[in-house]
XYZ file of N, CA and C in Angstrom:
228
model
N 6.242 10.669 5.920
C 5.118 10.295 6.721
C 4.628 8.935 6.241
N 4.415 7.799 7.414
C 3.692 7.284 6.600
C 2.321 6.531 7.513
N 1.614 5.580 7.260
C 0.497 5.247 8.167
C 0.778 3.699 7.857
N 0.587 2.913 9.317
C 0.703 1.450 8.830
C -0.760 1.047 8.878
N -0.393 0.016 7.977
C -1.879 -0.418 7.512
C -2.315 -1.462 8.682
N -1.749 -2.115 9.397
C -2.025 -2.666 10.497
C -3.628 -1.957 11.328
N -2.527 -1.492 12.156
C -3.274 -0.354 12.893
C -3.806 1.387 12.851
N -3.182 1.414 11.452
C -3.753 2.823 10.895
C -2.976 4.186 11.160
N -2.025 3.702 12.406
C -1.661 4.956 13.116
C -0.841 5.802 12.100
N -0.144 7.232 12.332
C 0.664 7.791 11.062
C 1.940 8.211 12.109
N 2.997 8.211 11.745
C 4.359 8.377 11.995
C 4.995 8.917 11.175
N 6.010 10.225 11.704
C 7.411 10.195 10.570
C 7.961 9.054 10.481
N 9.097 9.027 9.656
C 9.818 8.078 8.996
C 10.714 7.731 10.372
N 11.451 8.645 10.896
C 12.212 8.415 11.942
C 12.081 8.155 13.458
N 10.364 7.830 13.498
C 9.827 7.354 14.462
C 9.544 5.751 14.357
N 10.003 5.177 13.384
C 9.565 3.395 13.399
C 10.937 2.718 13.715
N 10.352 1.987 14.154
C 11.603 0.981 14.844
C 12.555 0.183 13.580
N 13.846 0.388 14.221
C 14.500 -0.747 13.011
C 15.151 -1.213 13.337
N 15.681 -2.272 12.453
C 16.245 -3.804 12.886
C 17.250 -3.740 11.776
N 18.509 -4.181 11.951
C 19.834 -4.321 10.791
C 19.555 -5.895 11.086
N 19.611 -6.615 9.496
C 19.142 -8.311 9.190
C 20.248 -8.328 8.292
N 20.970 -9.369 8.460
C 22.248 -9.939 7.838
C 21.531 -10.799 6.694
N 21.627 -10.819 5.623
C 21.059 -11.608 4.278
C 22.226 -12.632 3.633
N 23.482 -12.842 4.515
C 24.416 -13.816 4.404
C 25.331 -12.946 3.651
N 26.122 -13.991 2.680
C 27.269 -13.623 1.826
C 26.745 -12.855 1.007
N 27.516 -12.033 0.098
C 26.631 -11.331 -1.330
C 27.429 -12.244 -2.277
N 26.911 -12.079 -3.420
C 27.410 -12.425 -4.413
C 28.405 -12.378 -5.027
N 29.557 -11.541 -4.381
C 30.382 -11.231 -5.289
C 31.606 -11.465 -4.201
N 31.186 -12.166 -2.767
C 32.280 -12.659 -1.793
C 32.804 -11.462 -1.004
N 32.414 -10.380 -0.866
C 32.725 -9.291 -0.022
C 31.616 -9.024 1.296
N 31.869 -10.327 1.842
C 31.316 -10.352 2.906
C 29.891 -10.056 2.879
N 28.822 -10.007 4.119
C 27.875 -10.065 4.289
C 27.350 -8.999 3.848
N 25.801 -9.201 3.628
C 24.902 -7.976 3.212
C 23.919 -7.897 4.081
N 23.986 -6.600 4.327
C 22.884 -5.773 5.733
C 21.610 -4.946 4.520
N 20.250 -5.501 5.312
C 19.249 -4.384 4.963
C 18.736 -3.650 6.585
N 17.801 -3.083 6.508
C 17.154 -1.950 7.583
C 15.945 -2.521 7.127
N 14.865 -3.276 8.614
C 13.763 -3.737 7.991
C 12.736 -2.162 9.021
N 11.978 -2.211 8.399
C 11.127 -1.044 9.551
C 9.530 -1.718 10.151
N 9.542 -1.327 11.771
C 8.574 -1.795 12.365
C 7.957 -0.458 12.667
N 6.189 -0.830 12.823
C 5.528 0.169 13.189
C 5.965 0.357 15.222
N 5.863 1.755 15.952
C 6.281 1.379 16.864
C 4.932 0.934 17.951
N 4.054 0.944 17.322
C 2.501 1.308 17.747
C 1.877 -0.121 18.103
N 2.030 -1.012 16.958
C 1.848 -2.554 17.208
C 2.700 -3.662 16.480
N 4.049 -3.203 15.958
C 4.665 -3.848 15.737
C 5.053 -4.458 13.982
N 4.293 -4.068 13.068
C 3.614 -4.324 11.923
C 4.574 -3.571 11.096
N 5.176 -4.562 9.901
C 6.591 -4.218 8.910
C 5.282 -3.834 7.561
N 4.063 -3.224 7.189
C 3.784 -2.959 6.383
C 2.975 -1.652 6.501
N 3.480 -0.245 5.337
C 3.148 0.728 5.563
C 2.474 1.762 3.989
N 1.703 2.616 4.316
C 1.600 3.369 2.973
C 2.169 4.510 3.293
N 2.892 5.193 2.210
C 3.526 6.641 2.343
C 2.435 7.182 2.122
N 2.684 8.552 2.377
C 1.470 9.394 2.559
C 1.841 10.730 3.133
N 1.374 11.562 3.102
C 1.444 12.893 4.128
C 0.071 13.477 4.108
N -0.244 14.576 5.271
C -0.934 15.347 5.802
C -1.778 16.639 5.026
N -2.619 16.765 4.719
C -3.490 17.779 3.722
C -3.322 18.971 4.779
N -2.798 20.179 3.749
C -2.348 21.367 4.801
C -4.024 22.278 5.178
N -5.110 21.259 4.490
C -5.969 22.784 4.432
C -6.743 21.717 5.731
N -7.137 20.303 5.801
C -7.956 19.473 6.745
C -7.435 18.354 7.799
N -5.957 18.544 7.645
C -5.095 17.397 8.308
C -5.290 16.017 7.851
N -5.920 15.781 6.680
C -6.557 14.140 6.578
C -4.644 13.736 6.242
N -4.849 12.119 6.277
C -3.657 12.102 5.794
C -3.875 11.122 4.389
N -2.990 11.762 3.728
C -3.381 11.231 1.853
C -2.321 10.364 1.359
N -2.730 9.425 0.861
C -1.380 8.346 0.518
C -1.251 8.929 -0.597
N 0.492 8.620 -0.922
C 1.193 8.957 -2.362
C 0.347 9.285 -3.722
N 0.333 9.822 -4.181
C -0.600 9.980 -5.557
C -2.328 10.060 -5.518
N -2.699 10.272 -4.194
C -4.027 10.207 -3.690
C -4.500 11.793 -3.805
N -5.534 12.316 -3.895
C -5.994 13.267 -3.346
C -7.034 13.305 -2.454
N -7.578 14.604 -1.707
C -7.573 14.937 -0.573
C -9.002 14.810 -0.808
N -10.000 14.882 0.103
C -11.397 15.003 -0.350
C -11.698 16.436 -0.198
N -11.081 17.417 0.577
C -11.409 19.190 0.144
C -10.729 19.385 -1.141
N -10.070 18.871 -1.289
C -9.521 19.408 -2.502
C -10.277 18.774 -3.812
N -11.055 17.769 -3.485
C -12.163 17.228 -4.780
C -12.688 18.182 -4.521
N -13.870 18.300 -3.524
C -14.507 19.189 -3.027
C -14.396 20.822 -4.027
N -13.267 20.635 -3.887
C -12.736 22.573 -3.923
C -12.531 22.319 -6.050
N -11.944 21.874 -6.783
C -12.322 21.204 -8.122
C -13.778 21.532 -8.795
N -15.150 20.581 -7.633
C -16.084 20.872 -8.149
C -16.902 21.897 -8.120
N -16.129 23.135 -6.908
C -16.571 24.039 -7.456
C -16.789 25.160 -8.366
């Protein structure tokens, strides 16, 4: 899952658009080198935070984040 920071929206992984970009020769003369760049499909935007979905409030929580019920649920 992740949410682009653009426009906020959240997507699986296999819902963003991608593009194969040729980065020329490699280094070692075995022909060209391909990466996979990823676009949001929402407004277009190559920058994103991972994240997934809190099973108890739906918020969605970036990587290493916690949830605010689950602070919540801690202080009690």
């Amino acid at each position: 899952m992740v949410k682009c920071l653009s426009c906020k929206y959240t997507f699986d992984d296999y819902e963003l658009n991608t593009k194969r970009v040729s980065l020329g020769d490699d280094a070692w003369g075995g022909g060209h080198s391909y990466i996979t760049e990823y676009y949001c499909p929402n407004c277009g935007h190559d920058e994103f935070e991972d994240g997934y979905f809190c099973y108890l409030c739906d918020e969605f929580i970036e990587n290493g984040g916690v949830c605010a019920c689950e602070k919540r649920r801690k202080l009690l």
